[in-house]
């Protein structure tokens, strides 16, 4: 494994830590307010996702045609500015959307730089490390962010700004390298649609795009449902208790990410559908829970199956992208579909919540939809697909 991946692991850990600390800081702001409506948290998640969908035609090419290490720095500074706006009491929907812009720029460079540093032989392992460290950052960020935010919103936001800045500084140690890919002349939006057409030719690439979209749509929707479900069913009282509950989901994803490299190699990508089916089943089981420890263990297994599903999907997408439209463009394309799916899913739940649909029913329906969608996205995918 290339030693240059270690600064990337540290930098992206800090950035992901701050991403989740700021999310639970905003959740704490909502829970501490008596004026904000119940649909405000899913609305916040939605405005964050809008940036990914709108900027998708540009951020991939930007990552592929500039040093990805420098793109990561720019993205962290944008995120820090969004946190600064929250600190200045700017409308949270606007400020959190700016954080989303930074995240949209960050993602193609973060995943697109992996093939440059790891190569084919270690790509799944590198993704496992990245995914595991990211989930560890999510785990720590949401717990620490929620605890600090319950004590002081100002201190929590200041801490996220420091984290984003530290991540940018560490990223300076990554190599400055540009692997240019042939660009399609004309409108970038039209070029983006042509890239979609070119990328959807094979069942393997379709599965990588749609499978990743399915995972993140399910994860985002489950997270916002838990914010309402936990106080209602498990009687959670603040952001810290909700964060401690989702800790088990994060630990499960770490465990799944660690187990998957030997179980699902790139040549047997079709196997990834099995943990996706199990993830759907455990979401349905969670909707039937009404006590804390069974819910925690069920969240752990949801996370484990999700980790085993998303790691090989991400690795396949990066390799296919590097061999075709560019790894950054492929990740941006994946980001477009993932975040469009997340936006539609979270938007659908926001609409349901506004019409007083019970979170238990919403969670059950989510599990059923994930099960059906897994079947659809894995159709025609051969079991043994060589490079």
XYZ file of C-alpha atoms in Angstrom:
387
model
C 0.000 0.000 0.000
C 1.333 3.437 -0.971
C 2.349 5.360 2.153
C 0.856 8.513 0.635
C -2.573 7.161 1.496
C -1.997 7.769 5.217
C -2.175 11.603 5.032
C -5.354 11.161 2.962
C -6.840 8.922 5.670
C -6.078 11.515 8.362
C -7.277 14.491 6.322
C -10.538 12.897 5.241
C -11.097 11.624 8.814
C -10.958 15.200 10.124
C -13.198 16.477 7.339
C -15.771 13.712 7.844
C -15.621 14.246 11.625
C -16.476 17.918 11.124
C -19.195 17.078 8.558
C -21.054 14.998 11.125
C -20.330 17.249 14.074
C -21.909 20.134 12.180
C -24.934 17.994 11.245
C -25.633 17.094 14.876
C -24.959 20.690 15.894
C -27.730 21.781 13.537
C -29.973 18.987 14.887
C -29.279 20.273 18.414
C -30.189 23.793 17.263
C -33.533 22.473 15.977
C -34.259 20.413 19.109
C -33.437 23.388 21.352
C -35.766 25.664 19.369
C -39.488 25.887 20.069
C -40.213 27.696 16.791
C -38.869 25.310 14.122
C -41.311 22.731 12.685
C -40.801 18.965 12.791
C -39.958 18.767 9.073
C -36.980 21.135 9.468
C -34.330 18.397 9.955
C -35.200 16.507 6.737
C -35.398 19.895 4.991
C -31.836 20.642 6.162
C -30.685 17.295 4.793
C -32.412 18.136 1.501
C -30.699 21.504 0.987
C -27.344 19.834 1.686
C -28.051 17.322 -1.099
C -29.197 19.915 -3.637
C -25.589 21.091 -4.063
C -24.460 17.592 -5.109
C -27.182 17.322 -7.748
C -26.765 20.832 -9.185
C -22.945 20.812 -9.254
C -22.492 17.224 -10.503
C -21.785 18.196 -14.165
C -18.820 20.352 -13.089
C -17.191 18.943 -9.948
C -15.976 15.701 -11.573
C -14.173 17.453 -14.395
C -12.795 19.971 -11.928
C -11.310 17.122 -9.849
C -9.909 15.300 -12.906
C -8.291 18.366 -14.479
C -6.746 19.847 -11.339
C -4.543 18.271 -8.657
C -7.042 16.367 -6.511
C -5.064 17.183 -3.373
C -5.623 20.900 -4.025
C -9.311 20.361 -4.796
C -9.648 18.758 -1.351
C -8.194 21.912 0.241
C -10.621 24.191 -1.618
C -13.557 22.001 -0.589
C -12.571 22.090 3.093
C -12.353 25.873 3.024
C -15.859 26.078 1.518
C -17.177 23.809 4.281
C -15.464 25.981 6.902
C -17.142 29.083 5.433
C -20.557 27.410 5.742
C -19.842 26.629 9.407
C -18.795 30.251 9.845
C -22.132 31.427 8.450
C -23.946 29.235 10.980
C -21.784 30.788 13.679
C -22.898 34.233 12.452
C -26.574 33.215 12.813
C -27.275 33.114 9.080
C -30.420 31.094 8.218
C -29.372 27.445 8.797
C -30.933 26.265 5.515
C -28.672 28.654 3.572
C -25.510 28.081 5.636
C -25.869 24.285 5.603
C -26.351 24.413 1.826
C -22.887 26.069 1.596
C -21.452 23.169 3.599
C -23.121 20.923 1.017
C -21.334 22.776 -1.791
C -17.996 22.030 -0.125
C -18.948 18.383 0.305
C -19.980 18.155 -3.366
C -16.558 19.443 -4.440
C -14.767 17.200 -1.918
C -16.286 13.838 -2.847
C -14.950 13.349 -6.435
C -11.432 14.311 -5.354
C -11.493 12.153 -2.216
C -12.547 8.969 -4.014
C -10.965 9.875 -7.351
C -7.485 10.135 -5.858
C -7.610 6.543 -4.532
C -6.797 4.780 -7.861
C -3.819 7.141 -8.238
C -2.476 6.150 -4.815
C -3.502 2.481 -4.525
C -3.750 0.855 -7.979
C -5.958 -2.117 -8.913
C -4.434 -4.659 -6.517
C -5.070 -2.617 -3.381
C -8.098 -0.578 -4.489
C -10.727 -2.540 -2.530
C -8.434 -2.523 0.530
C -7.882 1.232 0.204
C -11.636 1.746 -0.080
C -12.103 -0.417 2.997
C -9.693 1.780 4.939
C -11.282 4.984 3.658
C -14.806 3.744 4.371
C -13.835 2.422 7.800
C -12.041 5.616 8.812
C -14.903 7.703 7.430
C -17.444 5.803 9.501
C -15.193 6.086 12.560
C -15.136 9.839 11.905
C -18.929 9.825 11.568
C -19.201 7.925 14.841
C -16.901 10.257 16.757
C -18.128 13.395 15.016
C -21.772 12.801 15.788
C -21.121 11.818 19.437
C -18.653 14.632 20.190
C -20.560 17.154 18.059
C -23.870 16.361 19.758
C -22.395 16.477 23.283
C -20.602 19.780 22.657
C -23.663 21.253 20.891
C -25.934 20.292 23.800
C -23.504 22.291 25.969
C -22.708 25.169 23.561
C -23.648 25.688 19.913
C -20.890 28.300 19.532
C -18.161 25.933 20.746
C -19.437 23.145 18.516
C -19.375 25.324 15.388
C -15.938 26.732 16.259
C -14.632 23.190 16.595
C -15.896 22.221 13.134
C -14.147 25.232 11.583
C -10.883 24.161 13.252
C -11.337 20.582 11.956
C -11.954 21.679 8.357
C -8.905 23.952 8.482
C -6.684 21.208 9.954
C -7.822 18.802 7.218
C -6.871 21.348 4.566
C -3.407 21.811 6.084
C -2.702 18.050 6.242
C -3.818 17.669 2.629
C -0.897 19.889 1.603
C 1.356 16.824 2.077
C -0.420 14.830 -0.672
C 1.229 14.717 -4.121
C 0.309 17.340 -6.713
C -0.599 15.139 -9.680
C -2.881 15.637 -12.675
C -4.061 12.719 -14.817
C -5.907 14.514 -17.605
C -8.688 12.761 -19.474
C -10.121 13.692 -22.842
C -12.954 16.146 -22.341
C -16.091 16.350 -24.459
C -16.281 19.773 -26.162
C -19.293 22.044 -25.820
C -21.755 22.488 -22.968
C -20.623 20.850 -19.757
C -24.208 19.821 -19.012
C -24.519 18.090 -22.409
C -21.119 16.464 -21.856
C -22.300 15.220 -18.478
C -25.327 13.532 -20.054
C -23.074 11.926 -22.672
C -20.860 10.609 -19.854
C -23.953 9.101 -18.229
C -24.829 7.353 -21.488
C -21.281 6.067 -21.914
C -21.066 4.874 -18.320
C -24.358 2.982 -18.335
C -23.325 0.630 -21.155
C -22.330 -2.369 -19.006
C -24.336 -4.087 -16.226
C -21.329 -3.734 -13.923
C -21.146 0.053 -14.233
C -24.930 0.376 -13.913
C -24.834 -1.661 -10.713
C -22.005 0.478 -9.318
C -23.972 3.691 -9.931
C -27.425 2.499 -8.916
C -26.202 0.326 -6.033
C -24.363 3.236 -4.447
C -27.425 5.441 -4.941
C -29.609 2.865 -3.212
C -27.284 2.599 -0.209
C -26.987 6.322 0.413
C -30.684 7.021 -0.163
C -31.512 4.364 2.431
C -28.855 5.634 4.872
C -29.910 9.290 4.607
C -33.593 8.504 4.991
C -33.021 6.159 7.915
C -30.979 8.816 9.690
C -33.695 11.472 9.455
C -36.400 8.962 10.420
C -34.396 8.027 13.537
C -34.354 11.695 14.620
C -38.170 11.518 14.911
C -38.537 7.804 15.731
C -36.109 7.691 18.681
C -37.855 10.354 20.839
C -41.265 8.864 20.038
C -40.519 5.128 20.442
C -37.365 4.988 22.601
C -38.043 8.260 24.486
C -34.678 9.834 23.564
C -34.480 13.369 24.965
C -31.676 15.214 23.132
C -29.163 15.149 20.265
C -26.614 13.240 22.366
C -28.966 10.303 22.964
C -29.849 10.122 19.260
C -26.148 10.243 18.366
C -25.400 7.441 20.842
C -28.128 5.354 19.197
C -26.722 5.824 15.695
C -23.265 4.956 17.051
C -24.223 1.302 16.633
C -25.054 1.890 12.975
C -21.622 3.453 12.443
C -19.773 0.653 14.262
C -21.612 -1.862 12.098
C -20.471 -0.138 8.908
C -16.868 -0.197 10.166
C -17.159 -3.929 10.843
C -18.696 -4.593 7.422
C -16.034 -2.499 5.676
C -13.284 -4.480 7.421
C -14.775 -7.881 6.537
C -15.619 -7.289 2.891
C -12.280 -7.143 0.934
C -11.726 -10.931 0.967
C -15.412 -11.842 0.754
C -16.420 -9.723 -2.259
C -13.524 -9.102 -4.703
C -14.118 -6.875 -7.729
C -14.392 -9.933 -9.980
C -17.460 -11.127 -8.025
C -19.339 -7.844 -7.620
C -22.738 -9.591 -7.870
C -22.206 -10.990 -4.350
C -22.732 -7.469 -2.973
C -26.485 -7.832 -3.509
C -26.694 -10.356 -0.617
C -25.752 -7.904 2.182
C -28.055 -5.334 0.519
C -31.007 -7.722 0.891
C -30.071 -8.337 4.523
C -29.752 -4.590 5.180
C -33.334 -4.149 3.928
C -34.578 -6.983 6.128
C -32.950 -5.511 9.244
C -34.504 -2.073 8.534
C -37.919 -3.767 8.556
C -37.002 -5.532 11.827
C -35.944 -2.175 13.341
C -39.397 -0.732 12.639
C -40.834 -3.405 14.950
C -38.516 -2.555 17.879
C -39.660 -0.592 20.920
C -36.745 -0.989 23.369
C -33.260 0.448 23.324
C -30.863 -2.538 23.242
C -32.645 -4.599 20.571
C -32.771 -1.410 18.468
C -29.053 -0.819 18.961
C -28.113 -4.351 17.910
C -30.402 -4.147 14.885
C -28.787 -0.865 13.850
C -25.387 -2.567 14.169
C -26.429 -5.302 11.709
C -27.950 -2.742 9.329
C -24.601 -0.948 9.346
C -22.579 -4.137 8.884
C -24.594 -5.181 5.837
C -24.403 -1.652 4.441
C -20.613 -1.573 4.810
C -20.256 -4.928 3.046
C -22.419 -3.605 0.209
C -20.985 -0.132 -0.424
C -17.213 -0.845 -0.280
C -16.994 -3.125 -3.371
C -19.520 -0.913 -5.191
C -17.299 2.150 -4.646
C -14.138 0.278 -5.685
C -15.749 -0.979 -8.902
C -16.936 2.508 -9.798
C -13.513 4.093 -9.269
C -11.735 1.484 -11.392
C -14.289 1.666 -14.218
C -14.088 5.458 -14.107
C -10.303 5.604 -14.212
C -10.361 3.369 -17.306
C -13.005 5.471 -19.076
C -14.237 8.980 -18.208
C -11.842 9.633 -15.303
C -12.198 8.537 -11.693
C -13.208 12.026 -10.517
C -15.869 12.308 -13.222
C -17.131 8.823 -12.385
C -17.403 9.695 -8.688
C -19.175 12.961 -9.571
C -21.567 11.013 -11.793
C -22.135 8.587 -8.938
C -22.605 11.555 -6.612
C -25.274 12.974 -8.914
C -27.295 9.772 -8.853
C -26.654 9.098 -5.168
C -27.665 12.541 -4.057
C -30.594 12.750 -6.435
C -31.789 9.451 -4.919
C -31.138 10.799 -1.406
C -32.921 14.055 -2.225
C -35.959 12.218 -3.577
C -35.992 9.771 -0.644
C -35.515 12.404 2.071
C -37.889 14.743 0.228
C -40.472 11.972 0.136
C -40.085 11.441 3.859
C -40.262 15.216 4.478
C -43.581 15.251 2.612
C -44.778 12.213 4.587
C -43.732 13.772 7.901
C -45.527 17.006 7.026
C -48.666 14.897 6.518
C -48.188 13.171 9.895
C -47.118 9.732 8.643
C -45.813 7.774 11.639
C -42.011 7.173 11.622
C -42.580 3.470 12.362
C -44.614 3.097 9.164
C -42.066 5.155 7.212
C -39.222 2.908 8.422
C -41.095 -0.276 7.460
C -41.808 1.101 3.970
C -38.142 2.123 3.610
C -36.993 -1.447 4.296
C -39.452 -2.854 1.774
C -38.367 -0.341 -0.881
C -34.665 -1.143 -0.331
C -35.393 -4.855 -0.778
C -37.274 -4.288 -4.043
C -34.722 -1.788 -5.368
C -31.849 -4.216 -4.678
C -33.539 -6.818 -6.856
C -33.986 -4.309 -9.685
C -30.437 -2.868 -9.679
C -28.806 -6.327 -9.608
C -30.720 -7.675 -12.634
C -28.497 -8.901 -15.485
C -25.306 -8.502 -13.416
C -23.086 -11.568 -14.109
C -21.499 -13.316 -11.141
C -17.966 -13.393 -12.590
C -17.010 -10.132 -14.305
C -13.322 -9.748 -15.086
C -11.693 -6.377 -15.591
